[in-house]
mmCIF file of C-alpha atoms in Angstrom:
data_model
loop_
_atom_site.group_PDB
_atom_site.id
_atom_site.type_symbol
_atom_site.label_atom_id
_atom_site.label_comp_id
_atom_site.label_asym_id
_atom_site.label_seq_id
_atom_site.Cartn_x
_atom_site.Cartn_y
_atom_site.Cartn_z
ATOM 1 C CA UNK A 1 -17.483 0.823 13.992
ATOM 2 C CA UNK A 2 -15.870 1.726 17.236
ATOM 3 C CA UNK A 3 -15.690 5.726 18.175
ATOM 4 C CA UNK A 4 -11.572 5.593 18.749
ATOM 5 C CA UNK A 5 -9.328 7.015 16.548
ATOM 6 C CA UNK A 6 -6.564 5.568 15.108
ATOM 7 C CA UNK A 7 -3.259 7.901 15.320
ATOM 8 C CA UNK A 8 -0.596 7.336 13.946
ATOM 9 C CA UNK A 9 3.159 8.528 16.000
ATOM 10 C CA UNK A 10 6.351 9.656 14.368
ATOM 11 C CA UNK A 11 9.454 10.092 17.111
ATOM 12 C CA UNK A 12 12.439 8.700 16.977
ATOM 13 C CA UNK A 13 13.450 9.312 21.146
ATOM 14 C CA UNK A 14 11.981 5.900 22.543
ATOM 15 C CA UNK A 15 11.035 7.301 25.844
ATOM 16 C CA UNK A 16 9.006 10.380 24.322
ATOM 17 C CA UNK A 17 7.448 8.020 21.918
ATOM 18 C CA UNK A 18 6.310 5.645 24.611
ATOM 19 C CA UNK A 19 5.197 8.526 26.627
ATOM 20 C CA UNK A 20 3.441 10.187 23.761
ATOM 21 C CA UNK A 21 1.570 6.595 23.093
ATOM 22 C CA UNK A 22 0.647 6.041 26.729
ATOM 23 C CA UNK A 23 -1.133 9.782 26.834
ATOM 24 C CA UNK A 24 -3.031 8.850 23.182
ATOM 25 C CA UNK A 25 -4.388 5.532 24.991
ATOM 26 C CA UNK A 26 -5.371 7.170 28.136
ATOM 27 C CA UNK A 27 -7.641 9.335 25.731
ATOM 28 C CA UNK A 28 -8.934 6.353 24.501
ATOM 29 C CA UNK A 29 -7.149 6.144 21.244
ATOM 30 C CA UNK A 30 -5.241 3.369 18.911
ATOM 31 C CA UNK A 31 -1.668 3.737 18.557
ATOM 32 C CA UNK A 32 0.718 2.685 16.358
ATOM 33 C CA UNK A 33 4.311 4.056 16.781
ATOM 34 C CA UNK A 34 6.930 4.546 14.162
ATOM 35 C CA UNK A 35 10.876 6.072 14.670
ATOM 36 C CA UNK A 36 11.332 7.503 11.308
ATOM 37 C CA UNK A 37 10.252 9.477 8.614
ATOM 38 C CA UNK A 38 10.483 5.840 6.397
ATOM 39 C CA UNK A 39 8.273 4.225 8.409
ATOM 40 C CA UNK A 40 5.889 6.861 8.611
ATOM 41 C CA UNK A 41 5.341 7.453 5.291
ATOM 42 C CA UNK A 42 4.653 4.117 4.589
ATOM 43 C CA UNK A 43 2.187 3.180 7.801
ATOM 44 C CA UNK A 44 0.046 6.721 6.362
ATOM 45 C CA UNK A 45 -0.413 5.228 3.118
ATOM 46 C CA UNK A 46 -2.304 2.096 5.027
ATOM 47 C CA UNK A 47 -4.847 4.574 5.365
ATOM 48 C CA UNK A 48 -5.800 3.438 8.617
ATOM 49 C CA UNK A 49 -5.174 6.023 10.419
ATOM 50 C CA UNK A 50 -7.187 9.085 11.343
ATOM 51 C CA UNK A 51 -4.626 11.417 12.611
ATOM 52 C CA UNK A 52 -0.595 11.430 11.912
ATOM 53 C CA UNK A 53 1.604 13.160 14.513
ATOM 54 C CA UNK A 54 4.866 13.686 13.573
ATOM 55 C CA UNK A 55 8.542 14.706 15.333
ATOM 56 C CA UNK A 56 10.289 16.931 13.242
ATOM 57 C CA UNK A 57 13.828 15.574 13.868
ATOM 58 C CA UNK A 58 13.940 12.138 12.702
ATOM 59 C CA UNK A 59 16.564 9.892 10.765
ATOM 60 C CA UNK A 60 15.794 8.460 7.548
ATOM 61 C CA UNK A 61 13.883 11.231 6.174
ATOM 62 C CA UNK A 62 12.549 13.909 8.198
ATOM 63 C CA UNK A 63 8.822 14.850 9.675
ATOM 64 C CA UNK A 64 8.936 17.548 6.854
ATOM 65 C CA UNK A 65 9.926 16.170 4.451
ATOM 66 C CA UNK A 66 7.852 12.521 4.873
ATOM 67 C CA UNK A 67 4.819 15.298 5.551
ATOM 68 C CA UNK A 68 5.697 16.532 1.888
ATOM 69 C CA UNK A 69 6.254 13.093 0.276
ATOM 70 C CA UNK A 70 2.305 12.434 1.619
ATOM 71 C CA UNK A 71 0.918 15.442 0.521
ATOM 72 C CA UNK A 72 2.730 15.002 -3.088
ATOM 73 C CA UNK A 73 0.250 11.443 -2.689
ATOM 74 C CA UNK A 74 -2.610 13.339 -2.096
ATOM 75 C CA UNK A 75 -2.670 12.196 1.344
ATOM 76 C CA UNK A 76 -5.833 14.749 2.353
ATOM 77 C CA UNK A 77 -5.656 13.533 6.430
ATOM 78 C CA UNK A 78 -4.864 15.449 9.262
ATOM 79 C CA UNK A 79 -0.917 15.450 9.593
ATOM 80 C CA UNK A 80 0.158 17.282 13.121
ATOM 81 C CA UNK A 81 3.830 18.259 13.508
ATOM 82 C CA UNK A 82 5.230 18.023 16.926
ATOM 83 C CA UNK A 83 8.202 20.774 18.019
ATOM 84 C CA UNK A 84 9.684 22.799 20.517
ATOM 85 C CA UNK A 85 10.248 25.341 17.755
ATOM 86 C CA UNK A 86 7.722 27.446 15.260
ATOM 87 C CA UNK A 87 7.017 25.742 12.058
ATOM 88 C CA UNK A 88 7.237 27.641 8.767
ATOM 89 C CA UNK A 89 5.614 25.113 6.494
ATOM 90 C CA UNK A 90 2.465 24.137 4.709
ATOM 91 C CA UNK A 91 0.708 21.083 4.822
ATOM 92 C CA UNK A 92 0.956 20.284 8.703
ATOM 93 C CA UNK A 93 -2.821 20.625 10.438
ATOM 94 C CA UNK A 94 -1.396 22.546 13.624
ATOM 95 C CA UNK A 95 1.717 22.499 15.683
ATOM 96 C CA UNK A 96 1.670 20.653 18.860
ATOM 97 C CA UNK A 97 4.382 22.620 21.386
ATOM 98 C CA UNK A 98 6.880 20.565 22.869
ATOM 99 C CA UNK A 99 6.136 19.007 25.718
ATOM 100 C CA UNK A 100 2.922 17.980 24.102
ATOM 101 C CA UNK A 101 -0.031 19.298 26.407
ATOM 102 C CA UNK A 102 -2.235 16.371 27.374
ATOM 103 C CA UNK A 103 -5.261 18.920 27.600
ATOM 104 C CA UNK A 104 -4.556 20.422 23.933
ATOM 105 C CA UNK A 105 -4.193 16.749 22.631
ATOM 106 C CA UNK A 106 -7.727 15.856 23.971
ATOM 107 C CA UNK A 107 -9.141 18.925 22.203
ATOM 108 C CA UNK A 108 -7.358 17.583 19.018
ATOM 109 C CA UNK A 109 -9.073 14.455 18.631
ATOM 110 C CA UNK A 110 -12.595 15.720 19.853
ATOM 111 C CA UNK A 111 -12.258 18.026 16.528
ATOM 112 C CA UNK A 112 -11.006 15.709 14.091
ATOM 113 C CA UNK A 113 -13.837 13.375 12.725
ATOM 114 C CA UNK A 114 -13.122 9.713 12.116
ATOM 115 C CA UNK A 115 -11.910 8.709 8.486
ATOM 116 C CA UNK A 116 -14.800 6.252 6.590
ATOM 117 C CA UNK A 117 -13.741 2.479 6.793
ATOM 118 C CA UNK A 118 -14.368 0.911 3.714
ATOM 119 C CA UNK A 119 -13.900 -3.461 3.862
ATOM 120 C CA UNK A 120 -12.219 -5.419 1.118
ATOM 121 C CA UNK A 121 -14.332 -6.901 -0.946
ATOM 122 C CA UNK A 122 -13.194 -10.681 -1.186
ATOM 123 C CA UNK A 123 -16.185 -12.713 -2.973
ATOM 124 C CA UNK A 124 -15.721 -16.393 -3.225
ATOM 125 C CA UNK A 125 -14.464 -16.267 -6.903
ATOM 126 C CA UNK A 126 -11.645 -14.432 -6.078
ATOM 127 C CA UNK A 127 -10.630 -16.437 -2.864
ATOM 128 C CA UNK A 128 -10.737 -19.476 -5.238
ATOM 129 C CA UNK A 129 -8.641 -17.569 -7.206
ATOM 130 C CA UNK A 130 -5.840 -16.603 -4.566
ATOM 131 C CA UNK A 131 -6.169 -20.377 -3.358
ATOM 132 C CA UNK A 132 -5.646 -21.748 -6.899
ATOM 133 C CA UNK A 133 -2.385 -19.221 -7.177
ATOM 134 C CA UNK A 134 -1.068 -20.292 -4.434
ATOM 135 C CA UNK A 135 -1.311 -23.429 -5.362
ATOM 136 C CA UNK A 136 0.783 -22.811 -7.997
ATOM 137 C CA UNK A 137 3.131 -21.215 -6.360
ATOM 138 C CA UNK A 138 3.802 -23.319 -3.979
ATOM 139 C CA UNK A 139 4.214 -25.808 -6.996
ATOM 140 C CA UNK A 140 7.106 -23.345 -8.607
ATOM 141 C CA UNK A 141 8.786 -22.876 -5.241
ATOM 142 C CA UNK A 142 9.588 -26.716 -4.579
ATOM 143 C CA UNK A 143 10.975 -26.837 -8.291
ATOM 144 C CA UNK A 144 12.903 -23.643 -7.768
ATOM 145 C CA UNK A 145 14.287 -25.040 -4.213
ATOM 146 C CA UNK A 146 15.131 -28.180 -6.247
ATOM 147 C CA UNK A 147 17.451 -26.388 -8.652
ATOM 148 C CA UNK A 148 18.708 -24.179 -5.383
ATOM 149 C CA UNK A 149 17.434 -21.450 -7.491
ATOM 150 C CA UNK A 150 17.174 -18.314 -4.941
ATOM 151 C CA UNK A 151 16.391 -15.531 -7.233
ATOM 152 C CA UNK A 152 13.656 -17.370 -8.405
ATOM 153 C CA UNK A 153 12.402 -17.932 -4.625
ATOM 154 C CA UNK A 154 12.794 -14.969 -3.745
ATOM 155 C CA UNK A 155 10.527 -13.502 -6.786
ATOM 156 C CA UNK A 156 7.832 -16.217 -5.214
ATOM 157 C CA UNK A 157 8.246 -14.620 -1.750
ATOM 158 C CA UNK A 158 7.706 -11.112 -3.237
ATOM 159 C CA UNK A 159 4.201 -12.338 -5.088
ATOM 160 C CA UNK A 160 2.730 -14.275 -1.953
ATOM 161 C CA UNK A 161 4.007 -11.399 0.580
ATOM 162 C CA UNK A 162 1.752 -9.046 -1.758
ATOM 163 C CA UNK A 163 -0.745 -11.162 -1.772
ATOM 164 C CA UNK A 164 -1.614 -12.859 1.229
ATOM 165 C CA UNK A 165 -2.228 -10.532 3.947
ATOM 166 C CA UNK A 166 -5.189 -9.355 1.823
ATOM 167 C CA UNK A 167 -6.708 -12.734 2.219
ATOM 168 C CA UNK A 168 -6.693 -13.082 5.339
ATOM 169 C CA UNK A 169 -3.135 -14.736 6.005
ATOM 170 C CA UNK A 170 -1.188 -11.988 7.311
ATOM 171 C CA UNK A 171 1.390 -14.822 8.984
ATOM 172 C CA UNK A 172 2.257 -16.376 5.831
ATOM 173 C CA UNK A 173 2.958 -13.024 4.227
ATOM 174 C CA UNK A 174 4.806 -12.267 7.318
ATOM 175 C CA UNK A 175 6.749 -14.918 6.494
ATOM 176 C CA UNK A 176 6.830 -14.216 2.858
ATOM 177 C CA UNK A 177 8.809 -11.275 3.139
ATOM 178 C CA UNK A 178 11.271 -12.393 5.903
ATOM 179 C CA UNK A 179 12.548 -15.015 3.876
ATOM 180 C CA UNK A 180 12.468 -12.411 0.404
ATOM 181 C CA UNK A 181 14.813 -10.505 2.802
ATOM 182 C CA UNK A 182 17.670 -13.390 3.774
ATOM 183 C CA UNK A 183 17.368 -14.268 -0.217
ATOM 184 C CA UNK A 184 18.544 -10.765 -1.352
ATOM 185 C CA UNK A 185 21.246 -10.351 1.796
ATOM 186 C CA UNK A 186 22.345 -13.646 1.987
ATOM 187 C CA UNK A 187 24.369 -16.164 -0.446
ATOM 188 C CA UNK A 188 23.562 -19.671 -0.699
ATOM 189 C CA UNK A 189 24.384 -21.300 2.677
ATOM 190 C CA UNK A 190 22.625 -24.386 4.122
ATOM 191 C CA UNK A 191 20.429 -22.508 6.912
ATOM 192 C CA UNK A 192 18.929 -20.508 4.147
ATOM 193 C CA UNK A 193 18.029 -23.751 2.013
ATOM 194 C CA UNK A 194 16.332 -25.217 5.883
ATOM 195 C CA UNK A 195 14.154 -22.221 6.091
ATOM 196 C CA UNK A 196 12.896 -22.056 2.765
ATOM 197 C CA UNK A 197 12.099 -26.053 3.001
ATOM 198 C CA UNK A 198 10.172 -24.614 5.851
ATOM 199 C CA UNK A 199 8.476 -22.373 4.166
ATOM 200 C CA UNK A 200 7.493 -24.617 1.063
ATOM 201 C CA UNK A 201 5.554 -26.245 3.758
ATOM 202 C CA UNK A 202 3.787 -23.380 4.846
ATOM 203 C CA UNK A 203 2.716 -22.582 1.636
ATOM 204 C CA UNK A 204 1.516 -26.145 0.884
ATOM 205 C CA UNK A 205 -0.222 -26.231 4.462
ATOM 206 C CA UNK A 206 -1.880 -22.799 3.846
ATOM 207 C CA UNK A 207 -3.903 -24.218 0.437
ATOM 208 C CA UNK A 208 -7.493 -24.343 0.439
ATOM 209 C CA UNK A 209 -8.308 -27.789 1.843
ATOM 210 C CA UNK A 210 -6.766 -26.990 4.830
ATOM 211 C CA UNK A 211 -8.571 -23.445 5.002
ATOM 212 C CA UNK A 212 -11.879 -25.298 4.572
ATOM 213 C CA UNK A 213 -11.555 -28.707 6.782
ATOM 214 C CA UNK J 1 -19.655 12.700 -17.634
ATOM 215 C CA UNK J 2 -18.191 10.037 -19.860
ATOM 216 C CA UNK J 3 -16.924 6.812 -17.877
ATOM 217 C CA UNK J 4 -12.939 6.742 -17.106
ATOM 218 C CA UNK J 5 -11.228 3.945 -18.858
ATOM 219 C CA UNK J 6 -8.863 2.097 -16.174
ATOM 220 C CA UNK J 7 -6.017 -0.200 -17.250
ATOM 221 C CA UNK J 8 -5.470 -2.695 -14.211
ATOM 222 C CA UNK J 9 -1.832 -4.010 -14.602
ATOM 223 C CA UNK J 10 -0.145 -6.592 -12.736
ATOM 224 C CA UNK J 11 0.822 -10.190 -13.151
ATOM 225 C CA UNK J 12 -1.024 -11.997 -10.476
ATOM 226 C CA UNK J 13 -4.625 -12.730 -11.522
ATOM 227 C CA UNK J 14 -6.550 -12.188 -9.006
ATOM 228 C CA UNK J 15 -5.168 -8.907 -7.823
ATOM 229 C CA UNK J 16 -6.430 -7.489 -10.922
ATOM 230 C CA UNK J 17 -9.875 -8.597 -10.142
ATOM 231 C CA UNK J 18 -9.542 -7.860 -6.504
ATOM 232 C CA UNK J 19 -9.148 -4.253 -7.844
ATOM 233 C CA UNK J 20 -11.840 -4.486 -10.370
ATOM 234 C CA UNK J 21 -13.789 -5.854 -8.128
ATOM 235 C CA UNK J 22 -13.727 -2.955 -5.068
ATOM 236 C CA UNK J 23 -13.396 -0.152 -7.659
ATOM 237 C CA UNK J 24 -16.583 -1.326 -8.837
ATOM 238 C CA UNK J 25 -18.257 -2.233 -5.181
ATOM 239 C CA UNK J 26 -17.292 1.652 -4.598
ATOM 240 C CA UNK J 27 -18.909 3.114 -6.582
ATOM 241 C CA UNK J 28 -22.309 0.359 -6.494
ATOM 242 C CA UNK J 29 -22.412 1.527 -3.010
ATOM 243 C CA UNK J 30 -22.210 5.755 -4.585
ATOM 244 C CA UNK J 31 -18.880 6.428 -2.585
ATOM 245 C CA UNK J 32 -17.301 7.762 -6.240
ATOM 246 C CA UNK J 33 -18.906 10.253 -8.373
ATOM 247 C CA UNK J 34 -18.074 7.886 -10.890
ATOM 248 C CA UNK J 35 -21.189 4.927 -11.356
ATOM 249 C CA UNK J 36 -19.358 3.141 -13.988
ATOM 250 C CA UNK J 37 -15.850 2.260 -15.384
ATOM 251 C CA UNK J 38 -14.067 0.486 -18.394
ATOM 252 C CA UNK J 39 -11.683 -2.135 -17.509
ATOM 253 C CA UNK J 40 -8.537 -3.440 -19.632
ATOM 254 C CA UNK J 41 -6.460 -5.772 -18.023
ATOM 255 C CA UNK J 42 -2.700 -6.673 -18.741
ATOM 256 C CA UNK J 43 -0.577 -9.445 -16.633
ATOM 257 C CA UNK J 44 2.913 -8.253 -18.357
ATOM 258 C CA UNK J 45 4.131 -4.757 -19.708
ATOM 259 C CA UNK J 46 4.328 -5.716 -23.149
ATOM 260 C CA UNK J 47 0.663 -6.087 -22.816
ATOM 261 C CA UNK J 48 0.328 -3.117 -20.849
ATOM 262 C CA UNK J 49 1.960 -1.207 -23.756
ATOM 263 C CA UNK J 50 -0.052 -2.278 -26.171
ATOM 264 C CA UNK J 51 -3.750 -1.538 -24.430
ATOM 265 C CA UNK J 52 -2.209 1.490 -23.471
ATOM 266 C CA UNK J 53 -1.841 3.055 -26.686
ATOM 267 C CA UNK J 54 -4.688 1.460 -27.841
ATOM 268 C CA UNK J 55 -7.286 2.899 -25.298
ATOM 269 C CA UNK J 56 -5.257 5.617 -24.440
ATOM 270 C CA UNK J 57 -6.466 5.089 -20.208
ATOM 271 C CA UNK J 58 -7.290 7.771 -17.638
ATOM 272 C CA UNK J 59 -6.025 5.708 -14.724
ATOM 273 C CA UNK J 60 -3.364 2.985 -14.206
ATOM 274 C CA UNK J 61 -3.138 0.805 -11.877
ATOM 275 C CA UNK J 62 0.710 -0.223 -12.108
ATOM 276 C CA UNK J 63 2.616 -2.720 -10.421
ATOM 277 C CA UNK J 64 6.264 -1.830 -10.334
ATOM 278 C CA UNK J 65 7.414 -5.366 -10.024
ATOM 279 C CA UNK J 66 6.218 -6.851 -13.241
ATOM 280 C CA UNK J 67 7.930 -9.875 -15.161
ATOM 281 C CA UNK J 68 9.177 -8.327 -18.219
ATOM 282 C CA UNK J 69 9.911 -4.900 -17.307
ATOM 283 C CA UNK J 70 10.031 -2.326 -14.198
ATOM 284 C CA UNK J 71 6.632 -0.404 -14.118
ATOM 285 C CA UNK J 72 8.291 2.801 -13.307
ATOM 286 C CA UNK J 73 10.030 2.650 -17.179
ATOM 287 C CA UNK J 74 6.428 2.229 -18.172
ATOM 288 C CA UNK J 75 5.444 4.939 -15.778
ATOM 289 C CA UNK J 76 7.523 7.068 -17.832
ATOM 290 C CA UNK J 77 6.168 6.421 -21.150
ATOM 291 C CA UNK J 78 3.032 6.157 -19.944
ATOM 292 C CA UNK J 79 3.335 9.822 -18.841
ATOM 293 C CA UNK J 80 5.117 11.072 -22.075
ATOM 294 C CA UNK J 81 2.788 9.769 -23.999
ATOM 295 C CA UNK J 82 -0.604 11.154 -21.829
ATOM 296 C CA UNK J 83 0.487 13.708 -19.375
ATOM 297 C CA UNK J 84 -2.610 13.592 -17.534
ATOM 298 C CA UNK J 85 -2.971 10.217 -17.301
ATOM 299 C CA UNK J 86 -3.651 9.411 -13.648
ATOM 300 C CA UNK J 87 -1.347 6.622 -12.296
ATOM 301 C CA UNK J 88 -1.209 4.988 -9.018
ATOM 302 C CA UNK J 89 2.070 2.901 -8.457
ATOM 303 C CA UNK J 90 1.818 -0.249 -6.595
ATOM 304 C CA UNK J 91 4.062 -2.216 -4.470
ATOM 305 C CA UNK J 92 5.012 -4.977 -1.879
ATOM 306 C CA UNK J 93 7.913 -2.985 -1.330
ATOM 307 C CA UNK J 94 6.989 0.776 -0.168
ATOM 308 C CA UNK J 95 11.120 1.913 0.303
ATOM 309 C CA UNK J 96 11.339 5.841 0.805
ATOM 310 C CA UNK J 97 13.595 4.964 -2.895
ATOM 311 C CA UNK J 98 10.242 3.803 -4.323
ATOM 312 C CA UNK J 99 7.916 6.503 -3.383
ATOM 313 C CA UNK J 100 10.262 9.685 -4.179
ATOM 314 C CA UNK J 101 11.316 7.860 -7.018
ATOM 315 C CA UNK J 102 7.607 7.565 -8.363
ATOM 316 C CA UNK J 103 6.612 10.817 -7.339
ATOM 317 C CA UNK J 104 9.656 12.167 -9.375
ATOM 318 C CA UNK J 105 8.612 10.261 -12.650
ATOM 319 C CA UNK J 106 4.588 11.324 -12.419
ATOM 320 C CA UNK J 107 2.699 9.039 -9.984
ATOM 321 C CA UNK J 108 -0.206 10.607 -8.587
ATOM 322 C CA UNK J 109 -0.232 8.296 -5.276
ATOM 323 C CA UNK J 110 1.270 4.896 -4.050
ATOM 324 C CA UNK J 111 -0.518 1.666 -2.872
ATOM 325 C CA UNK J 112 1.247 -0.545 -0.621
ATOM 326 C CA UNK J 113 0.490 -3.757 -0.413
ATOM 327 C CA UNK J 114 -1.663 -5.664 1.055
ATOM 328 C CA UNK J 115 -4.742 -3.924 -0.415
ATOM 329 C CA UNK J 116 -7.289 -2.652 1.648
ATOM 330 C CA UNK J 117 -10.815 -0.632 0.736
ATOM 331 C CA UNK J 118 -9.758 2.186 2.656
ATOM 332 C CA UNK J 119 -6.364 2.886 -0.008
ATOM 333 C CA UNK J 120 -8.373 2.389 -3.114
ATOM 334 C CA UNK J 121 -11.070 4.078 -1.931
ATOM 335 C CA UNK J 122 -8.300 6.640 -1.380
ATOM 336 C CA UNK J 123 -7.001 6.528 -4.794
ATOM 337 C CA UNK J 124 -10.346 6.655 -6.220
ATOM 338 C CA UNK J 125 -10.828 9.656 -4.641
ATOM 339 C CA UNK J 126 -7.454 11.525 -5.422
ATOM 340 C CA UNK J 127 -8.339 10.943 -8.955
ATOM 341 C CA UNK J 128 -11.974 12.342 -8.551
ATOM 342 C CA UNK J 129 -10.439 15.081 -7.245
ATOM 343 C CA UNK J 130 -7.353 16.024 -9.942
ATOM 344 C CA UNK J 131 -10.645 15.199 -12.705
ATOM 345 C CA UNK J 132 -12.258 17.669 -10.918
ATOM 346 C CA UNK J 133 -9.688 20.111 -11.005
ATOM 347 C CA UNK J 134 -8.911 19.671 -14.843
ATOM 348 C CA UNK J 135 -12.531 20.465 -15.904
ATOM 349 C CA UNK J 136 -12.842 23.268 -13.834
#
């Protein structure tokens, strides 16, 4: 376990958010940024993060209202709202004063305590499991690229995006849900048809022979 | 305390028993209040239907994207028919449309996936809680 936190940054002004990362390093944290309320709802409910600091202007859905969405989740970590302007509601930690005050930031994280990190259990019954899926998926997805058959590839896409980043192959989910995304925007067209023969080799490559050779 | 039945649901195998597995790894290792659990599993929501009324579950474990139906219809009935039931949605796809949307029919919280200890341990926990709160 290392001692830094993780914090997590909501702003949607590029240069502030850069700025606001680059201060959060220097005090020896982990960033991750995010530039709206979207985004930051859904990198919270990772869980990975011990602290969420949030603009309150942002597009999408605002640092309110995503602070609200996360509390209605029981999300029971410190949220801090960032503003030039006094805050009237519950749920945010504190209010950081715009500029954010390097010196009041460092106080911040001394007093917040580091979340418990819990692993994923993956015993070898279950990675047998995920290989033998696969396997079968990648079986379905050259019969449902044979037939052209792009709803059914893109249902394929959805399962192994879900699946594989817990085991370990965070590239092919990567991948996964790229593709899921041209197969819902796009209509048939020959590029499309080139990257999911791609892909069908991916999947084939990423079986458990490979893995283990 | 009697032990909380969960219904895992979700089409793909071995996420099912990758949530068995960690719910039960939690609390082996006493990080729940909870030592032990009852399990029903269901791959499709007619199935899911079926245990449900059958066992009548205090958690859920619901994948919106199922095969024959959208879990947030059964997150509805699921709710109409045991208000307290505890259900956590979960998705590949974790839209702003998704979450308010399961919020609004009853979800108690939202996993994204990939899973990861650290959001069922969070779950877990939420449910503790709201348990906790109820017997009070």
């Amino acid at each position: 376990m290392t001692s830094d936190k993780h914090i997590l940054i909501g702003e949607d002004d590029s240069f502030l958010l850069t700025l606001l990362e680059l201060q959060c390093q220097s005090l020896g944290m982990q960033t991750c940024g995010v530039v709206n309320g979207e985004q930051l709802v859904t990198e919270a409910l990772s869980y990975k993060y011990d602290i969420v600091i949030t603009d309150i202007q942002m597009p999408l859905c605002d640092g309110i209202e995503a602070m609200q969405i996360l509390r209605r989740l029981g999300y029971d970590r410190p949220i801090f709202a960032m503003s030039a302007d006094k805050i009237d509601c519950e749920g945010f930690d504190c209010t950081l004063q715009k500029p954010v005050d390097i010196t009041q930031l460092a106080e911040l994280f001394n007093q917040t305590p580091q979340q418990d990190r819990v692993p994923l259990l993956l015993n070898d019954e279950l990675t047998a499991l995920f290989y033998q899926n696969l396997l079968q998926l990648g079986q379905d997805f050259a019969v449902a690229l044979q037939q052209e058959d792009l709803n059914l590839m893109r249902q394929i896409c959805h399962k192994i995006k879900g699946g594989a980043a817990s085991f370990g192959h965070q590239n092919l989910s990567h991948l996964a849900d790229n593709l899921q995304q041209r197969l819902i925007s796009e209509t048939h067209n020959k590029d499309l048809l080139k990257e999911c023969k791609q892909f069908l080799l991916i999947i084939q490559q990423s079986g458990v022979k490979n893995e283990r050779t | 305390m009697r032990e909380p039945k969960v219904l895992l649901v979700d089409d793909v195998d071995y996420s099912r028993q990758l949530l068995r597995n960690n719910i039960m790894a939690l609390a082996d290792n006493k990080l729940l209040e909870h030592r032990t659990f009852n399990f029903f599993n269901a791959g499709t929501a007619g199935d899911a239907k079926v245990l449900f009324s059958l066992h009548q579950p205090d958690i859920v474990f619901l994948d919106i994207e199922l095969p024959d139906s959208s879990g947030l219809e059964l997150l509805a009935q699921f709710k109409q028919a045991k208000p307290n039931c505890f259900v956590v949605m979960i998705s590949g796809v974790s839209t702003l449309e998704n979450v308010t949307q399961s919020i609004k029919m009853g979800a108690a919280t939202f996993i994204v996936k990939p899973f990861s200890g650290d959001k069922i341990l969070a779950a877990m926990r939420l449910m503790e809680k709201q348990r906790r709160s109820q017997s009070a």
